[in-house]
Every structure is written in C-alpha cells, then in structure tokens.
mmCIF file of C-alpha atoms in Angstrom:
data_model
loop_
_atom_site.group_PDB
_atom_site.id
_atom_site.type_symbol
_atom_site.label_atom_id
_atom_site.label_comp_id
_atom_site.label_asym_id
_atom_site.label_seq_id
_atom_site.Cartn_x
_atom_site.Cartn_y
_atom_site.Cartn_z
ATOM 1 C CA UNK A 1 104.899 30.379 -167.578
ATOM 2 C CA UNK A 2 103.871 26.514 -168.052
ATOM 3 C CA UNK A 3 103.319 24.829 -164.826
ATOM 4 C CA UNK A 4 105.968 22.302 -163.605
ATOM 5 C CA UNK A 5 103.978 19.433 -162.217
ATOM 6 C CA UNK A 6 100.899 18.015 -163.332
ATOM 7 C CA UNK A 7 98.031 16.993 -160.770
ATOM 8 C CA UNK A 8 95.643 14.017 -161.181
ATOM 9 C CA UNK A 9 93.188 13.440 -158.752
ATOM 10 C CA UNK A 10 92.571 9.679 -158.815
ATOM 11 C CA UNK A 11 88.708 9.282 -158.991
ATOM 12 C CA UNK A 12 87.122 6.918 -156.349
ATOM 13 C CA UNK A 13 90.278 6.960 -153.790
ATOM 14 C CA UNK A 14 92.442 8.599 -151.335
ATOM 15 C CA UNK A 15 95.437 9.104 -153.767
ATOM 16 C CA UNK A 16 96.976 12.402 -156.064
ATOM 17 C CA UNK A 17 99.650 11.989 -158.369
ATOM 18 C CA UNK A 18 102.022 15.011 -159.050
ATOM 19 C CA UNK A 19 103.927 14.522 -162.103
ATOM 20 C CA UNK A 20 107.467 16.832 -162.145
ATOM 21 C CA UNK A 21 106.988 18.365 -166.217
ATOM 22 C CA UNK A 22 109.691 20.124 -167.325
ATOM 23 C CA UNK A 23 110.575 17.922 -170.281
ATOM 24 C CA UNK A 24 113.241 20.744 -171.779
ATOM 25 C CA UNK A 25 115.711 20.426 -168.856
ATOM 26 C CA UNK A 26 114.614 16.509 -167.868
ATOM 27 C CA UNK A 27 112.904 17.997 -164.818
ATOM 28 C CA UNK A 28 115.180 19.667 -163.304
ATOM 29 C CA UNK A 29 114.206 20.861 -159.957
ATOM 30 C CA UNK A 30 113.776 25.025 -159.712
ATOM 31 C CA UNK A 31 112.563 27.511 -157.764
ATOM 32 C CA UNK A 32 108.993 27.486 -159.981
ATOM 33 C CA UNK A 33 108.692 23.485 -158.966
ATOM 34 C CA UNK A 34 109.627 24.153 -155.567
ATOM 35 C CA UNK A 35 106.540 26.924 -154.813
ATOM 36 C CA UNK A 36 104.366 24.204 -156.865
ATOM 37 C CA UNK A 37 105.526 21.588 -154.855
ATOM 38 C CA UNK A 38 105.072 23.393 -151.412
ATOM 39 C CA UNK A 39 101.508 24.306 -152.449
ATOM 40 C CA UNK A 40 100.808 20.283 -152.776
ATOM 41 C CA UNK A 41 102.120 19.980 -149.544
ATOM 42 C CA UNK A 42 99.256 22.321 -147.880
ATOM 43 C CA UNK A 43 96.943 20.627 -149.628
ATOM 44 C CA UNK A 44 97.632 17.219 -148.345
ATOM 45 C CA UNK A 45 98.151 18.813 -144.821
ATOM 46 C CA UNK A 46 94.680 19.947 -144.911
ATOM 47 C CA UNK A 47 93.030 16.914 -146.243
ATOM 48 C CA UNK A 48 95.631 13.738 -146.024
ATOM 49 C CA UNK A 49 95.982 11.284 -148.917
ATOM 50 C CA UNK A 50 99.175 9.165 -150.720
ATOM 51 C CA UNK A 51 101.054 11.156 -153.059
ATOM 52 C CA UNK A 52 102.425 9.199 -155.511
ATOM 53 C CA UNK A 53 105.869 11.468 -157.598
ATOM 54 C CA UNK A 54 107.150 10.712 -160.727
ATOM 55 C CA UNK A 55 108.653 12.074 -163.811
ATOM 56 C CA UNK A 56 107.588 12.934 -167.521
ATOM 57 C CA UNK A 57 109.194 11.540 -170.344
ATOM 58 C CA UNK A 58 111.368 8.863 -169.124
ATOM 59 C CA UNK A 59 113.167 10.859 -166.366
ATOM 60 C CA UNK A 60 111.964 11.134 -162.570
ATOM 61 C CA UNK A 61 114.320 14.853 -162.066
ATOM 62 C CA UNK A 62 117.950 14.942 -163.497
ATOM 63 C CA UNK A 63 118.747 17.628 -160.012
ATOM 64 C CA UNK A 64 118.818 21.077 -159.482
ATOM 65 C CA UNK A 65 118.172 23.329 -162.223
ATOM 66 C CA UNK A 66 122.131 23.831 -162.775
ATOM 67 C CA UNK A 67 121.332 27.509 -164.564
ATOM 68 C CA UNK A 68 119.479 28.715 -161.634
ATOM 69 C CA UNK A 69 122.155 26.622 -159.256
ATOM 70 C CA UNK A 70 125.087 28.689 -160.072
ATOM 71 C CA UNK A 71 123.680 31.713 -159.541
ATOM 72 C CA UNK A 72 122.891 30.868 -156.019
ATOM 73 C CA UNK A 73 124.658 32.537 -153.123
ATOM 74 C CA UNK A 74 125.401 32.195 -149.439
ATOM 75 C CA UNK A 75 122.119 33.262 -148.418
ATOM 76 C CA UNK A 76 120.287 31.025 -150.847
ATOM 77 C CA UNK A 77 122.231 28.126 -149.325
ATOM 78 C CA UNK A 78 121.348 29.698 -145.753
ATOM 79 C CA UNK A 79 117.595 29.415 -146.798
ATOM 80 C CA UNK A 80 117.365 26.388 -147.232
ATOM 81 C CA UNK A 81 115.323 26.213 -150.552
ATOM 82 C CA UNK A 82 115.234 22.332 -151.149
ATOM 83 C CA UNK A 83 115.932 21.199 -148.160
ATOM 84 C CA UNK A 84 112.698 22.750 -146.284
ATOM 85 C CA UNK A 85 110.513 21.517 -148.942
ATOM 86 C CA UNK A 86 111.750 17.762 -148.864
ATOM 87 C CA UNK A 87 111.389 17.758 -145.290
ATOM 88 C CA UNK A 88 108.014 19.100 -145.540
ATOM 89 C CA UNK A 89 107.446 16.020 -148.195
ATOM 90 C CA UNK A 90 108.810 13.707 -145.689
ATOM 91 C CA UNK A 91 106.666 14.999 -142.884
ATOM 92 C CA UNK A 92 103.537 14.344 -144.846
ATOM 93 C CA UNK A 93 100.426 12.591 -142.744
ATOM 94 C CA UNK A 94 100.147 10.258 -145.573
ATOM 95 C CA UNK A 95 102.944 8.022 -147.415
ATOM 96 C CA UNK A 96 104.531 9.824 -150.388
ATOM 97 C CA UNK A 97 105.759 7.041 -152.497
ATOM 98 C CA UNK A 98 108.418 8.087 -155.530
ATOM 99 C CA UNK A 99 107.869 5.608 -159.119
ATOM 100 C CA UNK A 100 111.529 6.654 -160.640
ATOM 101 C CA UNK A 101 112.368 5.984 -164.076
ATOM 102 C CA UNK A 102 115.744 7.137 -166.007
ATOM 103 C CA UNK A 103 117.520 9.841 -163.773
ATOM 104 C CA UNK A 104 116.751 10.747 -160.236
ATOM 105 C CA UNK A 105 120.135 12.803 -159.571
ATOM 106 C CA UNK A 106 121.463 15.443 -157.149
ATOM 107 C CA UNK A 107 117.793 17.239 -155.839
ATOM 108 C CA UNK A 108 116.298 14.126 -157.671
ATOM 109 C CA UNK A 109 117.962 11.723 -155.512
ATOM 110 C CA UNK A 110 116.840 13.994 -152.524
ATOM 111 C CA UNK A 111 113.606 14.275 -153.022
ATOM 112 C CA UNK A 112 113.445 10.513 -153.951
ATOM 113 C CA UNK A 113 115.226 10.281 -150.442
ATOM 114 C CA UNK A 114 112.358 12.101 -148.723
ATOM 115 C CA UNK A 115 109.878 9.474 -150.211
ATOM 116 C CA UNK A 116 108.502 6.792 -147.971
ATOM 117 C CA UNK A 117 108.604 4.339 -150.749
ATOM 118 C CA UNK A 118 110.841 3.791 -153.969
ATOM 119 C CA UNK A 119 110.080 2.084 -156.845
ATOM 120 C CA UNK A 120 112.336 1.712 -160.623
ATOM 121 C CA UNK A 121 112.590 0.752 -163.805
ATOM 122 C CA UNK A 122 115.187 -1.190 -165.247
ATOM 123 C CA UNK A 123 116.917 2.334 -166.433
ATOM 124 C CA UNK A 124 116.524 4.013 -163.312
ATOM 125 C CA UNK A 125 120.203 5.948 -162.338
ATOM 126 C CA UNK A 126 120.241 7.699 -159.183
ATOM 127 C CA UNK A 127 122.852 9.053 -157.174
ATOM 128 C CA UNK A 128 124.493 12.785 -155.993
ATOM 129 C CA UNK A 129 126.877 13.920 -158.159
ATOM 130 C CA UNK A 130 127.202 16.947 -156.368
ATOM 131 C CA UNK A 131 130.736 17.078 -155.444
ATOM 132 C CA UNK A 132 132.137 16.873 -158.899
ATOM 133 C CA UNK A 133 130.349 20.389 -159.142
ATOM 134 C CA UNK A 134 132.335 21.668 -156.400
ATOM 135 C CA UNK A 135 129.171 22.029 -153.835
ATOM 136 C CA UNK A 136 127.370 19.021 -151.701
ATOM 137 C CA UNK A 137 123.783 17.382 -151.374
ATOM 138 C CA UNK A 138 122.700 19.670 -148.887
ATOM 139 C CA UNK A 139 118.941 18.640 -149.373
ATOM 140 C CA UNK A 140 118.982 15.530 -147.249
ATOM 141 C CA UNK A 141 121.711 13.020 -148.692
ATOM 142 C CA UNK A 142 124.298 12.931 -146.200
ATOM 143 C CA UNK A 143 121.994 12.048 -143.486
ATOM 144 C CA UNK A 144 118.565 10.365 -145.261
ATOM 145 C CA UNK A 145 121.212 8.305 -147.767
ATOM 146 C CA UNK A 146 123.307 6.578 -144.835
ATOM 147 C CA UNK A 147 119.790 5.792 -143.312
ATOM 148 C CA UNK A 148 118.489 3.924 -145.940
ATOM 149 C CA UNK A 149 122.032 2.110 -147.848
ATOM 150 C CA UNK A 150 124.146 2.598 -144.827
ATOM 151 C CA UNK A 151 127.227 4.164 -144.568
ATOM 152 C CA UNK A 152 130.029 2.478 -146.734
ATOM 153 C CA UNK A 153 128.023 3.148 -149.594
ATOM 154 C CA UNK A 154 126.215 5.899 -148.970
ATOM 155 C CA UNK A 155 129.942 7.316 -149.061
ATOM 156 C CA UNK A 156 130.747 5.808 -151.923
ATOM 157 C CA UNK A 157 127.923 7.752 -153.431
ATOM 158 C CA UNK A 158 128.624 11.191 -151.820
ATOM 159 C CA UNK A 159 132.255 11.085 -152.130
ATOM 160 C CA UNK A 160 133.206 9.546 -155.024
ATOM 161 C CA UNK A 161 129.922 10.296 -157.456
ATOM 162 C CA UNK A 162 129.037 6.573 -157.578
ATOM 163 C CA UNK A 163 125.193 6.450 -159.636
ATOM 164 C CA UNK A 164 123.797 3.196 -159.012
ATOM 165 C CA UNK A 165 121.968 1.299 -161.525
ATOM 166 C CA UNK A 166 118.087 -0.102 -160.956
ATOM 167 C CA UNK A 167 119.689 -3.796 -159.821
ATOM 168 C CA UNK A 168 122.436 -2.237 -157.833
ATOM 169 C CA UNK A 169 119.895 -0.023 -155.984
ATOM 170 C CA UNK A 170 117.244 -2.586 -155.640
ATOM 171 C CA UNK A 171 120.187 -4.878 -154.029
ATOM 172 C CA UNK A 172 120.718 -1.873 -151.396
ATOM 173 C CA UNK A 173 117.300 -1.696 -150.753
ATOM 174 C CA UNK A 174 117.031 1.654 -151.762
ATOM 175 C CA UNK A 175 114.145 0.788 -154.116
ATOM 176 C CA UNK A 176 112.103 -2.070 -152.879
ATOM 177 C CA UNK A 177 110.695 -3.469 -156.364
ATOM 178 C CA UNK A 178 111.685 -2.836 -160.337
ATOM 179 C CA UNK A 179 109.176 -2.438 -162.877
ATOM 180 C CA UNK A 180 109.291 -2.055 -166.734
ATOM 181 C CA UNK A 181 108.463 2.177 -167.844
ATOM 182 C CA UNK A 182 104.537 1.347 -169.004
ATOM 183 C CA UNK A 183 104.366 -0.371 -166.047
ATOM 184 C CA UNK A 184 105.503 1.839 -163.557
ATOM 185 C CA UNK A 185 102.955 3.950 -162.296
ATOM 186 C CA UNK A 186 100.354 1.030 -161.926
ATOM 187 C CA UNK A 187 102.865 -0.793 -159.971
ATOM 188 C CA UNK A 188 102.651 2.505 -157.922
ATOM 189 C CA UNK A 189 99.036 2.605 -157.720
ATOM 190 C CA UNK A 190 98.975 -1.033 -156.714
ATOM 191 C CA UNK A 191 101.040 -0.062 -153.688
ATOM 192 C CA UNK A 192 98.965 2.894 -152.913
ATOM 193 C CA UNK A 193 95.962 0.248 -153.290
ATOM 194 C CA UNK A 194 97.460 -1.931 -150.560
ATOM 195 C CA UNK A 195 97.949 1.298 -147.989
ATOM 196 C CA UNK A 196 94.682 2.274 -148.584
ATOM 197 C CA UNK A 197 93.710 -1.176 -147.406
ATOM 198 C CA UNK A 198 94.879 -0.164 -144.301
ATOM 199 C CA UNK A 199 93.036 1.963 -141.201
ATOM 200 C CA UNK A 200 94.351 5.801 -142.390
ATOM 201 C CA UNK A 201 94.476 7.053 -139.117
ATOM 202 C CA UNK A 202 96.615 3.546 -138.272
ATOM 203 C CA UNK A 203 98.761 4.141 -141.027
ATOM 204 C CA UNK A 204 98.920 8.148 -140.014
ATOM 205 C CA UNK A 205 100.391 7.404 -136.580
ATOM 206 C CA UNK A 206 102.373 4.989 -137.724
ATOM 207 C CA UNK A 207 104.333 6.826 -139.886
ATOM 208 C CA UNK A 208 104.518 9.474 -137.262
ATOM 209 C CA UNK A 209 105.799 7.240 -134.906
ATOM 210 C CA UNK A 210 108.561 5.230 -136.771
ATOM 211 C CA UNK A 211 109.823 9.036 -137.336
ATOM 212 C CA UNK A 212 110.005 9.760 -134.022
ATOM 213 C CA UNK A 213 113.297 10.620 -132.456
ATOM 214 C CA UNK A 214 115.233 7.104 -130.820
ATOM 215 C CA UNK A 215 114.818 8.517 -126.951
ATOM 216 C CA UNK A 216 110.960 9.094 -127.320
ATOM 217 C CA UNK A 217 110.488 5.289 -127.794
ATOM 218 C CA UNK A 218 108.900 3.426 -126.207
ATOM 219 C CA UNK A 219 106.672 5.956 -124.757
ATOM 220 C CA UNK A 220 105.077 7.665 -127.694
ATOM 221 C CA UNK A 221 104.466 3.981 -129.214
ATOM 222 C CA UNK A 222 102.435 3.571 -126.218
ATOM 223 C CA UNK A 223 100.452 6.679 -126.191
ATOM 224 C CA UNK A 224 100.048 5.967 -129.648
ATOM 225 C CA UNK A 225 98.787 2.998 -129.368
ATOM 226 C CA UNK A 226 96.487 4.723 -126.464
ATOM 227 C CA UNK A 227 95.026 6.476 -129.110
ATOM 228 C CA UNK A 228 94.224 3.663 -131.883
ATOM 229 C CA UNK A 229 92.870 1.219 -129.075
ATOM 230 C CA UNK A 230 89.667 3.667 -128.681
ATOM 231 C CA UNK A 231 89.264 4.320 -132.473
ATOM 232 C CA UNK A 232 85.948 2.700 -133.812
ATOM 233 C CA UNK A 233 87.882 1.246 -136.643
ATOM 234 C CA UNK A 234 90.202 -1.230 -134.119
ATOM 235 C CA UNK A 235 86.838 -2.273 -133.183
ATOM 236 C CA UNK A 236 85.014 -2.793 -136.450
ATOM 237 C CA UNK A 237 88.497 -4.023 -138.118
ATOM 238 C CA UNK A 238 88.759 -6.430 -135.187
ATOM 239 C CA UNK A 239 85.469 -7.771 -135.335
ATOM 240 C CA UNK A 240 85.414 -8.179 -138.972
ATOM 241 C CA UNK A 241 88.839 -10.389 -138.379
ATOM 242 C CA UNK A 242 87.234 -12.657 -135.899
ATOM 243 C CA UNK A 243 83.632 -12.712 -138.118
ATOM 244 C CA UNK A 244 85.924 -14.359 -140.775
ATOM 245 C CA UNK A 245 88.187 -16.879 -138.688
ATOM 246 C CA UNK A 246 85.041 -17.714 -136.627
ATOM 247 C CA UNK A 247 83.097 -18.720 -140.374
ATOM 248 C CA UNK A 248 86.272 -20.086 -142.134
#
C-alpha cells in the first residue's frame, strides 16, 4: 500500500515537512495517515524540530475518509482515533505550522486547528461540515475553533456548515497571512526561518507555557523563566544584543 505522507528532511536546518498524499480521495484523512502521522510525532518527540503540513495537488485534506467514516461505530468514536493524534500534533515541543491550499474540511479543518500557525492561498476553503452528515467535529472543533475565531462564528461554522473563504478566514485571524499556490510552502519555510532565529529551548517553553492551563499562571511563567535565566544562550544572546547597541 502507497504511503500517505511524504517526508523531506530540509538539509542544513531544524525543519521536516510531511506532505498528506493521497491525491485519489484529495487527502482524505484515514486510519493508514493517522499511524503515519503518529509515527512523525515520535520522531519529533525524540529529537524536536518545526513541522511544517501541507497537502498534494492543490488540496491541504478534504476530511475524514467518508468510506472508512461510515463504517465507524460507537467504540471507534470512544477511541478517539483523530482526536488523540491532533492533540499529540498540538502538544509537539516544536511549532507545527499548517501551509493550506484548496480544502482543509471536517478532520482537515481539525488538524489545521491543532497547528500553531496557519497560512492560505487565495483558494483555501476550510470549515466542518460535519453536521450536514448527521455526526459532529469531534477532533477538536468545538473547543480549538471558538479559541481561535471566537464564538459567534465559530458557531456559525459548526452549526450551520459555514466554509470560509481565504479573505474571510484571514479577516478572523484564523490564518495569519495569504499566499499564491507556488508560493506557499516558501512562505512556510520563511516562517520556519524566522522561529529558527529564535533560542529553541526559548521557543520550547514558550509554547509549553502559553498552553498551560489559566490557574497555573503566573507561577509556571516564573519557573519557566527560572529555567531560561541560567541557560548559556540568555547569556550569549544577551551579550551579543548589547555587543551590537554598544558598536551601533
């Protein structure tokens, strides 16, 4: 059976691309994609880097593979199949960022959701048309969605089936920049570029801590902080800051 993501290694940084490939049903999320996609996720457990997703041919992932969906029963639903994975993809040291062109639907949307950063193209349509199926967007959406659009129209989106355009969802702030298809994944790159400008064990804990539950705060921002105050690269990063100002 053809693998359903293809991995490229980006020579010379800290960055690995997973492209979703299963042109024949627009990518379309399925059990085969999920066990591919939880095996990236050990990977960049055990050695950290920015995962950058998107989609072959014009289409990020039209949703669940529908076939597979309907076949599906309590205990499948119980499991959790998509939902453990995207939260696995959220909880990633590193920032997963999501370059969407055409459809990101239904699982799609949810594991565009579970992204740190969004970026489109001009023909990007994403939304959960779950509902209209007779089921809901158990993977995330009714709690990541209100989150990041709020909640009049993340219930537009749930409840009534509303699929936002690339303007519409860069005006939400869903996706933070729009970019033409041959463009797209350097504009991702060029974002990965600017976090790997960054300390990565800064940019670790941060993520880490803006995740962390309301009550822990401001506590674990200070233990956190604990922690990056005796790294060498505060000092060297520092230094190199006042080295500059000093000789400008």
């Amino acid at each position: 059976m053809p693998a359903a993501l293809k991995l490229t290694e980006v020579e010379g940084s800290n960055v690995l691309v997973v492209e979703l490939h299963r042109p024949e049903v627009r990518n379309a999320i399925d059990r085969q994609m999920v066990d591919e996609l939880h095996a990236v996720c050990a990977d960049l457990e055990r050695a950290p880097r920015t995962l950058i997703l998107i989609g072959y041919g014009g289409v990020f992932a039209s949703g669940a593979d529908i076939a597979e969906l309907r076949e599906r029963r309590r205990d499948d639903a119980l499991a959790g199949i998509n939902s453990t994975l995207f939260a696995r993809i959220a909880a990633l040291p590193m920032p997963v960022i999501a370059a969407l062109d055409g459809y990101a639907l239904g699982g799609g949307a949810e594991l565009a959701f579970a992204a740190d950063l969004r970026i489109g193209t001009p023909r990007l349509k994403i939304g959960n048309p779950e509902t209209g199926l007779g089921i809901l967007p158990a993977a995330g959406a009714t709690w990541r969605l209100k989150e990041l659009v709020g909640e009049p129209l993340a219930k537009e989106i749930l409840l009534a089936g509303r699929i936002l355009s690339a303007e519409e969802a860069l005006d939400a702030r869903l996706i933070s920049s729009v970019h033409e298809p041959d463009e797209l994944l350097a504009a991702a790159h060029g974002l990965a570029d600017r976090i790997a400008r960054q300390d990565p064990l800064a940019v670790r804990i941060t993520k880490s801590v803006f995740h962390a539950p309301r009550e822990s705060h401001p506590v674990i921002d200070q233990l956190a902080q604990a922690i990056l105050f005796e790294s060498e690269a505060k000092f060297d990063r520092m230094q190199h800051f006042l080295d500059r100002k000093k000789g400008s």
